[in-house]
Amino acid sequence: MTAWIRFRHDGKTGFGTLSPRGISVHDGEMFGIATPNGQMLALGDVELLPPAVPSKIIALWNNFHALAAKLNQPEPPEPLYLLKAPTTVAAPGAVVRRPASYDGKTTYEGELGIVIGTTCSAVSVGAADDFIFGYTCVNDITANDILNRDPTFAQWARAKGIDGYGPFGPVIVTDLDPARLVVRTILNGKERQNYPISDMIFSARQLVSMISYDMTLLPGDLICCGTSIGVGVMKEPVNTVTVAIDGIGELTNEFRQ
């Protein structure tokens, strides 16, 4: 497994691989040819950036058996998803603020994220791994009161499209089996979500394949795999949210009302 990271150091943006010794800085392109240049940086000496710059963010709904059962909803025959705006992206450690134009409830959603590494269109399930660069942690923040404000139109894109409402990172980890992972979400020191990725209705490979028949996926694009039970409202003036996936790492952000 390799953990890839993006950062800013001395005013310049860079990328590399993370190890206990620090960041091995690379030249080239993360999703192309990348070679270590011999420079090592301490993690504490850099500003963390989102580990990719997606052209689009695809967010799944109702993709876990346990959540579908709790909501008493039928399991979908095909992936149900929406697009989040690229401007929702927030870096690990960033402060996310509720906009002045919205005073309703806001929820966290801890999720596994799939990062695409190679341009991907109409690929089979069996070939999907060839197009997946790796996996990351996601908090798919949602302005809940917007969702059903208009009874004639569910406003998914707006409710999930607010600036900063899509933190992910801190790294992208390659060469791991997502079905073995467990997602935990900790809100203000208390664990609120703890669920296995193996409970997904559509696996990571299936998601990449099926979505690729709808739209071309580009290097750096992010698929948020959906969440399971335990989603809740962030009620405090300042909320600390950590999405932790053993084998990937911990994504921590503050949400301020």
Short mmCIF file of C-alpha atoms in Angstrom, two decimals:
data_model
loop_
_atom_site.label_atom_id
_atom_site.label_comp_id
_atom_site.label_asym_id
_atom_site.label_seq_id
_atom_site.Cartn_x
_atom_site.Cartn_y
_atom_site.Cartn_z
CA MET A 1 0.00 0.00 0.00
CA THR A 2 1.14 3.54 -0.79
CA ALA A 3 -0.32 6.71 0.71
CA TRP A 4 -0.30 9.68 -1.68
CA ILE A 5 -0.61 13.21 -0.38
CA ARG A 6 -0.78 16.78 -1.75
CA PHE A 7 0.61 19.75 0.13
CA ARG A 8 1.76 23.35 -0.02
CA HIS A 9 5.30 24.16 1.12
CA ASP A 10 7.09 27.50 0.79
CA GLY A 11 4.25 28.77 -1.36
CA LYS A 12 4.47 25.89 -3.84
CA THR A 13 2.08 22.99 -4.37
CA GLY A 14 3.58 19.52 -4.37
CA PHE A 15 2.77 15.86 -3.94
CA GLY A 16 4.43 12.72 -2.75
CA THR A 17 4.11 9.60 -0.64
CA LEU A 18 3.67 9.57 3.11
CA SER A 19 5.57 7.27 5.46
CA PRO A 20 6.55 7.37 9.14
CA ARG A 21 9.72 9.23 8.03
CA GLY A 22 7.70 12.02 6.41
CA ILE A 23 6.78 12.99 2.87
CA SER A 24 8.87 11.73 -0.02
CA VAL A 25 8.41 14.52 -2.57
CA HIS A 26 7.79 13.42 -6.17
CA ASP A 27 8.12 15.05 -9.57
CA GLY A 28 5.78 14.43 -12.48
CA GLU A 29 2.09 13.71 -12.10
CA MET A 30 0.35 11.72 -9.38
CA PHE A 31 -1.93 10.06 -11.93
CA GLY A 32 0.77 9.72 -14.55
CA ILE A 33 4.51 9.20 -14.23
CA ALA A 34 5.67 10.15 -10.74
CA THR A 35 9.23 9.75 -9.50
CA PRO A 36 10.77 10.62 -6.11
CA ASN A 37 13.19 13.53 -6.34
CA GLY A 38 15.06 12.77 -3.11
CA GLN A 39 13.55 15.57 -1.04
CA MET A 40 11.95 14.65 2.29
CA LEU A 41 9.61 16.95 4.21
CA ALA A 42 8.21 16.65 7.71
CA LEU A 43 4.44 16.38 7.77
CA GLY A 44 4.30 19.20 10.30
CA ASP A 45 6.13 21.55 7.96
CA VAL A 46 3.52 21.51 5.18
CA GLU A 47 -0.04 22.67 4.65
CA LEU A 48 -2.22 19.72 3.69
CA LEU A 49 -4.29 20.05 0.54
CA PRO A 50 -7.09 17.82 -0.73
CA PRO A 51 -5.23 14.81 -2.17
CA ALA A 52 -6.78 15.28 -5.63
CA VAL A 53 -8.54 17.97 -7.67
CA PRO A 54 -11.64 16.22 -9.02
CA SER A 55 -13.41 17.47 -12.12
CA LYS A 56 -16.56 15.97 -10.60
CA ILE A 57 -17.69 14.40 -7.35
CA ILE A 58 -20.25 11.59 -7.54
CA ALA A 59 -22.15 10.89 -4.32
CA LEU A 60 -24.18 7.72 -3.75
CA TRP A 61 -27.53 7.44 -2.02
CA ASN A 62 -28.96 4.28 -0.45
CA ASN A 63 -25.93 2.07 -1.05
CA PHE A 64 -25.90 0.09 2.22
CA HIS A 65 -28.09 -2.83 3.16
CA ALA A 66 -28.32 -1.73 6.82
CA LEU A 67 -29.41 1.81 6.02
CA ALA A 68 -31.99 0.70 3.45
CA ALA A 69 -33.47 -1.64 6.05
CA LYS A 70 -33.55 1.06 8.73
CA LEU A 71 -35.22 3.55 6.38
CA ASN A 72 -37.62 0.84 5.17
CA GLN A 73 -36.65 1.60 1.60
CA PRO A 74 -36.17 -0.91 -1.22
CA GLU A 75 -32.62 -1.65 -2.27
CA PRO A 76 -32.05 0.00 -5.65
CA PRO A 77 -31.46 -2.10 -8.77
CA GLU A 78 -28.83 0.37 -9.97
CA PRO A 79 -26.69 3.03 -8.24
CA LEU A 80 -28.56 6.16 -7.17
CA TYR A 81 -26.27 9.18 -7.23
CA LEU A 82 -25.92 12.93 -7.56
CA LEU A 83 -23.10 15.28 -8.49
CA LYS A 84 -21.48 17.56 -5.93
CA ALA A 85 -19.85 20.75 -7.17
CA PRO A 86 -16.03 20.72 -7.26
CA THR A 87 -16.16 23.87 -5.10
CA THR A 88 -17.42 21.72 -2.20
CA VAL A 89 -13.90 20.36 -1.78
CA ALA A 90 -12.23 21.25 1.52
CA ALA A 91 -8.78 20.27 2.73
CA PRO A 92 -8.05 18.06 5.72
CA GLY A 93 -8.05 20.27 8.80
CA ALA A 94 -9.99 23.05 7.09
CA VAL A 95 -12.75 24.92 8.92
CA VAL A 96 -16.09 24.46 7.16
CA ARG A 97 -18.65 27.16 7.81
CA ARG A 98 -22.40 27.16 7.44
CA PRO A 99 -23.26 29.93 4.95
CA ALA A 100 -25.08 33.03 6.18
CA SER A 101 -27.89 32.26 3.73
CA TYR A 102 -28.76 29.00 5.51
CA ASP A 103 -29.78 28.58 9.15
CA GLY A 104 -31.07 25.00 9.12
CA LYS A 105 -29.72 21.63 10.21
CA THR A 106 -26.44 20.31 8.81
CA THR A 107 -25.39 16.67 9.01
CA TYR A 108 -22.10 14.77 8.71
CA GLU A 109 -21.82 11.62 6.58
CA GLY A 110 -18.65 9.59 6.93
CA GLU A 111 -17.87 7.68 3.75
CA LEU A 112 -15.29 5.80 1.73
CA GLY A 113 -14.13 7.65 -1.38
CA ILE A 114 -12.89 6.09 -4.63
CA VAL A 115 -10.35 8.14 -6.60
CA ILE A 116 -10.07 7.47 -10.31
CA GLY A 117 -6.56 7.22 -11.76
CA THR A 118 -7.10 6.65 -15.49
CA THR A 119 -9.71 7.97 -17.91
CA CYS A 120 -12.56 5.52 -17.65
CA SER A 121 -15.53 4.95 -19.96
CA ALA A 122 -17.78 1.89 -20.30
CA VAL A 123 -15.47 -0.47 -18.40
CA SER A 124 -16.42 -3.88 -17.09
CA VAL A 125 -16.58 -4.78 -13.41
CA GLY A 126 -13.64 -7.10 -13.93
CA ALA A 127 -11.51 -4.30 -15.38
CA ALA A 128 -12.55 -1.61 -12.89
CA ASP A 129 -9.50 -2.03 -10.65
CA ASP A 130 -7.29 -0.92 -13.52
CA PHE A 131 -8.95 2.51 -13.38
CA ILE A 132 -9.08 2.97 -9.61
CA PHE A 133 -6.08 4.86 -8.27
CA GLY A 134 -6.96 4.38 -4.62
CA TYR A 135 -9.24 5.14 -1.70
CA THR A 136 -9.72 8.03 0.72
CA CYS A 137 -11.91 9.33 3.57
CA VAL A 138 -14.87 11.61 2.83
CA ASN A 139 -17.29 13.70 4.87
CA ASP A 140 -20.30 14.28 2.61
CA ILE A 141 -21.79 17.23 4.52
CA THR A 142 -25.45 17.98 3.84
CA ALA A 143 -27.72 20.98 4.46
CA ASN A 144 -30.69 18.80 5.32
CA ASP A 145 -33.44 21.37 5.53
CA ILE A 146 -32.89 22.33 1.89
CA LEU A 147 -33.46 18.79 0.58
CA ASN A 148 -37.26 18.72 0.65
CA ARG A 149 -37.99 22.42 1.02
CA ASP A 150 -39.77 22.35 -2.33
CA PRO A 151 -42.27 19.44 -2.41
CA THR A 152 -42.01 19.21 -6.21
CA PHE A 153 -38.23 18.80 -6.44
CA ALA A 154 -35.69 17.14 -4.15
CA GLN A 155 -32.72 19.54 -4.04
CA TRP A 156 -29.86 17.07 -3.62
CA ALA A 157 -27.30 19.05 -5.60
CA ARG A 158 -28.00 22.25 -3.68
CA ALA A 159 -28.16 20.60 -0.24
CA LYS A 160 -24.80 18.92 -0.80
CA GLY A 161 -23.25 21.57 -3.04
CA ILE A 162 -22.43 24.34 -0.57
CA ASP A 163 -18.84 25.58 -0.66
CA GLY A 164 -16.64 23.45 1.60
CA TYR A 165 -19.26 20.73 2.16
CA GLY A 166 -17.04 18.01 0.70
CA PRO A 167 -13.85 17.51 2.73
CA PHE A 168 -11.77 14.50 1.77
CA GLY A 169 -8.33 13.08 2.45
CA PRO A 170 -5.84 13.33 4.01
CA VAL A 171 -4.31 10.73 1.67
CA ILE A 172 -5.22 8.41 -1.18
CA VAL A 173 -4.12 4.85 -0.41
CA THR A 174 -3.45 2.42 -3.24
CA ASP A 175 -3.46 -1.37 -3.39
CA LEU A 176 -5.94 -2.22 -0.67
CA ASP A 177 -9.15 -4.22 -0.58
CA PRO A 178 -12.01 -1.82 0.21
CA ALA A 179 -14.33 -4.66 1.24
CA ARG A 180 -12.15 -5.20 4.33
CA LEU A 181 -12.48 -1.60 5.54
CA VAL A 182 -14.61 -0.12 8.32
CA VAL A 183 -15.75 3.51 8.42
CA ARG A 184 -16.02 5.30 11.76
CA THR A 185 -17.25 8.86 12.30
CA ILE A 186 -16.46 10.68 15.54
CA LEU A 187 -18.39 13.85 16.39
CA ASN A 188 -17.00 15.98 19.22
CA GLY A 189 -15.20 12.99 20.71
CA LYS A 190 -18.10 10.51 20.49
CA GLU A 191 -18.27 7.72 17.92
CA ARG A 192 -21.47 8.09 15.88
CA GLN A 193 -20.86 5.76 12.94
CA ASN A 194 -19.14 2.39 12.72
CA TYR A 195 -20.01 0.31 9.67
CA PRO A 196 -18.32 -2.14 7.28
CA ILE A 197 -17.77 -1.36 3.61
CA SER A 198 -18.63 -5.01 2.93
CA ASP A 199 -22.28 -4.04 3.56
CA MET A 200 -22.39 -1.93 0.38
CA ILE A 201 -25.15 -2.82 -2.07
CA PHE A 202 -22.85 -1.95 -5.00
CA SER A 203 -19.16 -2.65 -4.51
CA ALA A 204 -16.42 -0.21 -5.46
CA ARG A 205 -15.77 -2.10 -8.70
CA GLN A 206 -19.46 -2.16 -9.56
CA LEU A 207 -19.81 1.56 -8.91
CA VAL A 208 -16.90 2.46 -11.17
CA SER A 209 -18.14 0.18 -13.92
CA MET A 210 -21.80 1.21 -13.83
CA ILE A 211 -21.13 4.94 -13.51
CA SER A 212 -18.57 4.77 -16.33
CA TYR A 213 -21.36 3.69 -18.69
CA ASP A 214 -23.17 6.96 -17.87
CA MET A 215 -20.26 9.38 -17.94
CA THR A 216 -16.53 9.40 -18.57
CA LEU A 217 -14.55 9.39 -15.34
CA LEU A 218 -11.33 11.39 -15.36
CA PRO A 219 -8.14 11.08 -13.29
CA GLY A 220 -8.76 12.61 -9.88
CA ASP A 221 -12.55 12.22 -10.00
CA LEU A 222 -14.06 11.21 -6.67
CA ILE A 223 -16.86 8.71 -6.06
CA CYS A 224 -18.32 8.96 -2.56
CA CYS A 225 -19.63 5.47 -1.84
CA GLY A 226 -22.58 6.52 0.32
CA THR A 227 -23.04 6.27 4.06
CA SER A 228 -24.75 3.91 6.49
CA ILE A 229 -26.57 4.26 9.78
CA GLY A 230 -25.51 6.85 12.35
CA VAL A 231 -25.80 10.07 10.35
CA GLY A 232 -26.58 12.99 12.65
CA VAL A 233 -26.85 16.74 13.03
CA MET A 234 -23.89 18.90 14.04
CA LYS A 235 -25.51 21.00 16.78
CA GLU A 236 -22.70 22.81 18.57
CA PRO A 237 -21.37 26.24 17.54
CA VAL A 238 -18.05 24.49 16.82
CA ASN A 239 -18.09 20.80 15.87
CA THR A 240 -15.06 18.55 15.35
CA VAL A 241 -15.74 15.69 12.95
CA THR A 242 -13.31 12.86 12.22
CA VAL A 243 -13.89 10.22 9.56
CA ALA A 244 -11.53 7.35 10.35
CA ILE A 245 -10.84 4.34 8.13
CA ASP A 246 -8.14 1.98 9.37
CA GLY A 247 -5.69 1.39 6.54
CA ILE A 248 -6.33 4.86 5.10
CA GLY A 249 -6.20 7.35 7.96
CA GLU A 250 -8.24 10.06 9.65
CA LEU A 251 -9.91 13.07 8.07
CA THR A 252 -10.64 15.78 10.64
CA ASN A 253 -12.42 19.08 10.06
CA GLU A 254 -14.26 21.67 12.10
CA PHE A 255 -17.79 22.68 11.20
CA ARG A 256 -18.83 26.05 12.57
CA GLN A 257 -22.38 27.35 12.71
#
